[in-house]
Amino acid sequence: MSPFERLPARHSRVGGIPVTRLLPVRQRRLIGAWCFLDHAGPSHFAAGEPGLRVGPHPHIGLQTFTWMIRGRVLHRDSLGHEQIIQPGQVNLMTAGRGIAHSEESVAGERELHAAQLWIALPYADRHTPPRFDHYPRLPMWSQRGVCFTLLAGEYAGHRAPTLLFSPLVGLDLHARQPTTLTLALRPEFEYGLLVLEGGMELDGEWTGPNELVYVRTAQDRLELSLEESARVLLLGGEPLEERIYIWWNLVGHSEAEIAEALADWQAGSPRFGKVKGYDGEAMAAPPLPAGQK
Ligand code: MN
């Protein structure tokens, strides 16, 4: 069996911005504990256009993970954090038992290109207290004309400061010139590769933006060719052997957990707190499908 599987993307819109959703898809729900992957943009806004606007909404059971490539987005949350994320930085919000936040393009900002990910919290950590972490500086190094930025976990002797609850890696590769390289993999990890810009050749096939290539466990390396200016996101992790439920912005280990969180949000429960300063309405939760109440 080939270690590679090419996964189809879905197109959607979030906060007024076109996004390509790579996870979850029917064929695959998780890569390690990475359980959601939206590729936002690249988008350009006309003067006076608002850009991204995502009003206050709740999360449980996950970490939201933003990797900013271009543009600036302001995060506000119900713990009182206000943080602008800039290119080359990661924002990580650990929802645990519950938090709410809003995200919007900084006033006057004309572009957005980002990867928005979620990491499922393992069962034992699902009720961890909510927190927010901003990582303005991440390990960076160059090799064979490729600039590597380590977003999460450990790679090639480097260690990212990012708070994790399960063994994961996140690595951004940005080619300054056409190059071929070998990436070391951990056999106990499964991986995904997503082209964010440009193109790569993997396993004899050319791959462009918005096709996620899944790599099964038991591989110890990967041969990759990148075209000039290509940018690729490598995600990996130990397969999470837990049943995860995702509905709207909520991740849980049972349908009952999700239903309770939805009811708490709709009731304005202090569990989620209030996001202050966002000029707009909080989001209303969509109803649960029949049979999931
Ligand atoms: Mn969110």
Coordinates of C-alpha atoms and ligand atoms in Angstrom, one line a residue:
M1 CA 0.0 0.0 0.0
S2 CA 1.3 3.4 -0.9
P3 CA 2.2 5.5 2.2
F4 CA 0.6 8.5 0.5
E5 CA -3.1 9.5 0.1
R6 CA -4.2 12.7 -1.6
L7 CA -7.2 14.3 0.0
P8 CA -9.7 16.5 -1.6
A9 CA -10.4 20.0 -0.3
R10 CA -13.7 21.8 0.3
H11 CA -14.3 25.4 -0.3
S12 CA -16.0 27.6 2.3
R13 CA -16.1 31.1 3.7
V14 CA -15.2 32.2 7.2
G15 CA -15.7 35.7 8.4
G16 CA -16.1 37.0 4.8
I17 CA -12.9 35.3 3.6
P18 CA -12.7 32.4 1.1
V19 CA -11.0 29.4 2.8
T20 CA -10.1 26.0 1.7
R21 CA -10.9 23.3 4.3
L22 CA -8.5 20.4 4.3
L23 CA -9.5 18.8 7.7
P24 CA -11.8 17.2 8.6
V25 CA -12.8 15.6 5.3
R26 CA -14.8 12.4 4.8
Q27 CA -11.7 10.4 4.1
R28 CA -9.7 11.7 7.1
R29 CA -10.6 13.4 10.4
L30 CA -7.3 13.7 12.2
I31 CA -3.5 13.9 11.6
G32 CA -2.2 13.1 15.1
A33 CA -4.4 15.5 17.2
W34 CA -4.6 18.1 14.4
C35 CA -8.3 18.0 13.8
F36 CA -9.1 21.0 11.6
L37 CA -7.2 22.8 8.9
D38 CA -8.4 25.9 7.0
H39 CA -6.1 27.6 4.5
A40 CA -7.3 31.2 4.5
G41 CA -6.5 33.3 1.4
P42 CA -4.3 34.5 0.0
S43 CA -6.9 37.3 0.0
H44 CA -6.5 41.0 -1.0
F45 CA -8.9 43.6 0.2
A46 CA -9.9 46.8 -1.6
A47 CA -9.5 50.1 0.4
G48 CA -12.4 50.3 2.8
E49 CA -13.2 46.6 2.7
P50 CA -13.3 45.2 6.3
G51 CA -11.2 42.0 5.6
L52 CA -11.7 39.2 8.1
R53 CA -14.5 39.6 10.7
V54 CA -15.3 36.7 13.0
G55 CA -17.5 37.7 15.9
P56 CA -17.4 36.3 19.4
H57 CA -17.9 32.5 19.4
P58 CA -17.1 29.7 21.9
H59 CA -14.6 26.8 21.8
I60 CA -14.2 23.8 24.0
G61 CA -12.0 20.7 24.0
L62 CA -9.4 22.1 21.5
Q63 CA -6.5 24.5 20.9
T64 CA -7.0 27.0 18.1
F65 CA -3.6 27.5 16.3
T66 CA -3.0 30.4 13.8
W67 CA 0.0 30.6 11.6
M68 CA 0.2 34.0 9.9
I69 CA 1.9 34.3 6.6
R70 CA 0.7 37.7 5.4
G71 CA -1.6 40.3 7.0
R72 CA -2.4 41.2 10.6
V73 CA -5.3 39.9 12.7
L74 CA -6.5 41.1 16.1
H75 CA -7.5 38.4 18.6
R76 CA -9.7 39.3 21.6
D77 CA -10.9 36.7 24.1
S78 CA -13.0 36.4 27.2
L79 CA -10.0 36.2 29.4
G80 CA -9.2 39.7 28.4
H81 CA -6.4 39.1 25.9
E82 CA -6.0 41.5 23.0
Q83 CA -3.3 40.5 20.6
I84 CA -2.3 41.4 17.1
I85 CA -0.7 38.5 15.2
Q86 CA 1.8 39.4 12.5
P87 CA 3.5 37.4 9.8
G88 CA 5.9 34.7 11.1
Q89 CA 4.0 34.4 14.4
V90 CA 1.7 31.8 16.0
N91 CA -1.4 32.5 18.2
L92 CA -2.5 29.5 20.3
M93 CA -5.7 29.5 22.3
T94 CA -6.3 26.6 24.6
A95 CA -10.0 26.4 25.1
G96 CA -10.2 23.5 27.6
R97 CA -13.4 23.7 29.4
G98 CA -14.5 26.9 27.6
I99 CA -13.5 30.2 26.2
A100 CA -14.8 32.7 23.6
H101 CA -12.9 34.9 21.2
S102 CA -13.2 37.2 18.1
E103 CA -10.8 37.7 15.2
E104 CA -10.7 40.6 12.8
S105 CA -8.3 42.1 10.3
V106 CA -6.5 45.1 11.8
A107 CA -8.1 48.4 10.5
G108 CA -6.6 49.3 7.1
E109 CA -5.1 45.9 6.5
R110 CA -5.2 44.9 2.9
E111 CA -4.3 41.2 2.8
L112 CA -4.6 37.9 4.6
H113 CA -2.9 34.6 4.2
A114 CA -2.9 32.2 7.1
A115 CA -3.3 28.6 8.2
Q116 CA -6.0 28.2 10.9
L117 CA -5.7 24.9 12.7
W118 CA -7.3 23.2 15.7
I119 CA -5.7 20.6 17.9
A120 CA -8.0 18.2 19.8
L121 CA -7.2 18.0 23.5
P122 CA -6.8 14.4 24.7
Y123 CA -9.5 13.1 26.9
A124 CA -7.5 13.6 30.1
D125 CA -6.9 17.3 29.3
R126 CA -10.3 18.2 27.9
H127 CA -11.3 20.3 30.9
T128 CA -7.9 22.1 31.3
P129 CA -8.3 25.8 32.3
P130 CA -8.5 28.1 29.2
R131 CA -5.5 30.2 28.3
F132 CA -4.0 32.2 25.4
D133 CA -0.4 32.2 24.2
H134 CA 1.2 34.3 21.6
Y135 CA 4.5 33.2 20.1
P136 CA 6.2 36.1 18.3
R137 CA 9.5 34.2 17.8
L138 CA 9.9 30.6 16.6
P139 CA 12.9 28.5 15.8
M140 CA 14.1 29.3 12.3
W141 CA 17.0 27.8 10.2
S142 CA 18.0 27.4 6.6
Q143 CA 19.1 24.3 4.7
R144 CA 19.5 23.7 1.0
G145 CA 17.9 27.1 0.1
V146 CA 14.9 26.4 2.3
C147 CA 13.9 28.5 5.3
F148 CA 12.4 26.3 8.0
T149 CA 10.2 27.7 10.8
L150 CA 9.2 25.3 13.6
L151 CA 5.7 26.1 14.6
A152 CA 5.1 23.3 17.1
G153 CA 7.0 20.3 18.6
E154 CA 10.6 19.2 17.8
Y155 CA 12.4 18.9 14.6
A156 CA 16.1 18.5 13.6
G157 CA 17.3 19.3 17.1
H158 CA 15.1 22.4 17.4
R159 CA 12.2 22.7 19.9
A160 CA 9.3 25.1 19.5
P161 CA 8.0 26.8 22.7
T162 CA 4.4 26.1 21.7
L163 CA 2.2 24.5 24.4
L164 CA 1.2 21.0 23.4
F165 CA -0.8 18.2 25.1
S166 CA 0.1 15.4 22.7
P167 CA 3.2 14.5 20.5
L168 CA 2.9 16.8 17.4
V169 CA 5.0 18.7 15.0
G170 CA 4.2 21.7 12.8
L171 CA 6.9 22.9 10.3
D172 CA 6.8 25.6 7.6
L173 CA 9.1 25.2 4.6
H174 CA 9.7 28.2 2.4
A175 CA 12.0 27.6 -0.6
R176 CA 14.2 30.5 -1.7
Q177 CA 15.3 28.6 -4.8
P178 CA 14.3 25.4 -6.6
T179 CA 15.5 22.5 -4.4
T180 CA 15.2 18.8 -3.6
L181 CA 15.5 17.8 0.0
T182 CA 15.0 14.8 2.3
L183 CA 12.8 15.3 5.4
A184 CA 13.4 13.1 8.4
L185 CA 10.2 11.6 9.7
R186 CA 9.3 9.9 13.0
P187 CA 7.9 6.4 12.2
E188 CA 5.4 6.6 15.0
F189 CA 3.9 9.8 13.5
E190 CA 1.4 10.2 10.7
Y191 CA 1.9 13.4 8.6
G192 CA 0.2 15.7 6.2
L193 CA 1.8 18.1 3.7
L194 CA -0.1 21.1 2.4
V195 CA 1.3 23.4 -0.3
L196 CA 0.4 27.0 0.8
E197 CA 2.0 28.7 -2.2
G198 CA 3.8 27.4 -5.4
G199 CA 4.3 23.7 -5.9
M200 CA 6.1 20.6 -4.9
E201 CA 6.9 17.2 -6.3
L202 CA 6.3 14.3 -4.0
D203 CA 6.2 10.6 -4.9
G204 CA 6.6 11.5 -8.6
E205 CA 3.5 13.7 -8.6
W206 CA 3.3 17.5 -8.9
T207 CA 1.2 19.0 -6.2
G208 CA -0.1 22.6 -6.1
P209 CA -1.9 24.6 -3.5
N210 CA -4.8 23.2 -1.5
E211 CA -4.2 19.5 -2.0
L212 CA -3.4 17.8 1.3
V213 CA -1.1 14.8 1.0
Y214 CA -1.5 12.4 3.9
V215 CA 1.5 10.2 4.9
R216 CA 0.9 7.0 6.8
T217 CA 3.0 6.0 9.9
A218 CA 6.1 3.8 9.6
Q219 CA 8.0 6.2 7.3
D220 CA 11.4 7.5 8.4
R221 CA 12.0 10.0 5.5
L222 CA 10.4 11.8 2.6
E223 CA 11.9 13.1 -0.6
L224 CA 10.5 16.4 -1.7
S225 CA 11.2 18.8 -4.6
L226 CA 10.1 22.4 -4.1
E227 CA 9.8 25.1 -6.8
E228 CA 11.2 28.6 -6.2
S229 CA 9.1 30.5 -3.6
A230 CA 7.1 27.4 -2.7
R231 CA 5.7 27.3 0.8
V232 CA 4.7 24.0 2.3
L233 CA 3.2 23.2 5.7
L234 CA 4.2 19.8 7.3
L235 CA 1.9 18.6 10.1
G236 CA 2.4 15.4 12.1
G237 CA 1.6 13.6 15.2
E238 CA 1.1 10.3 16.9
P239 CA -2.3 8.9 15.8
L240 CA -4.8 10.0 18.5
E241 CA -6.7 6.8 19.3
E242 CA -9.7 8.6 20.7
R243 CA -13.2 9.2 19.2
I244 CA -13.5 12.9 18.6
Y245 CA -16.8 14.8 17.9
I246 CA -16.7 18.1 16.2
W247 CA -19.7 20.4 15.9
W248 CA -19.5 24.0 14.9
N249 CA -16.6 25.4 17.1
L250 CA -16.8 22.7 19.7
V251 CA -14.7 19.5 20.1
G252 CA -15.7 16.8 22.5
H253 CA -15.4 13.2 23.4
S254 CA -19.2 12.7 23.5
E255 CA -22.3 14.1 21.9
A256 CA -23.6 15.0 25.3
E257 CA -20.5 17.2 26.0
I258 CA -21.2 19.1 22.7
A259 CA -24.9 19.5 23.4
E260 CA -24.2 20.9 26.9
A261 CA -21.7 23.4 25.6
L262 CA -24.1 24.6 22.9
A263 CA -26.8 25.1 25.6
D264 CA -24.4 26.9 27.8
W265 CA -23.4 29.3 25.0
Q266 CA -27.0 30.0 24.0
A267 CA -27.9 30.7 27.6
G268 CA -25.0 33.2 28.0
S269 CA -23.4 31.0 30.7
P270 CA -20.4 32.4 32.5
R271 CA -18.5 29.3 31.4
F272 CA -17.5 31.1 28.3
G273 CA -17.3 34.7 29.7
K274 CA -17.6 37.8 27.5
V275 CA -15.5 39.1 24.7
K276 CA -15.1 42.9 25.2
G277 CA -14.4 45.4 22.4
Y278 CA -15.6 43.7 19.3
D279 CA -17.9 45.9 17.2
G280 CA -20.6 43.4 16.3
E281 CA -22.8 40.6 17.5
A282 CA -21.7 37.3 19.0
M283 CA -22.4 34.3 16.9
A284 CA -25.5 32.2 17.5
A285 CA -24.9 28.4 17.4
P286 CA -26.5 26.5 14.6
P287 CA -29.0 23.8 15.9
L288 CA -27.6 20.3 16.4
P289 CA -28.8 17.9 13.7
A290 CA -31.7 15.6 14.7
G291 CA -30.6 12.7 16.8
Q292 CA -27.6 14.5 18.3
K293 CA -29.4 16.4 21.1
Ligands
MN1 MN -12.4 30.5 16.8

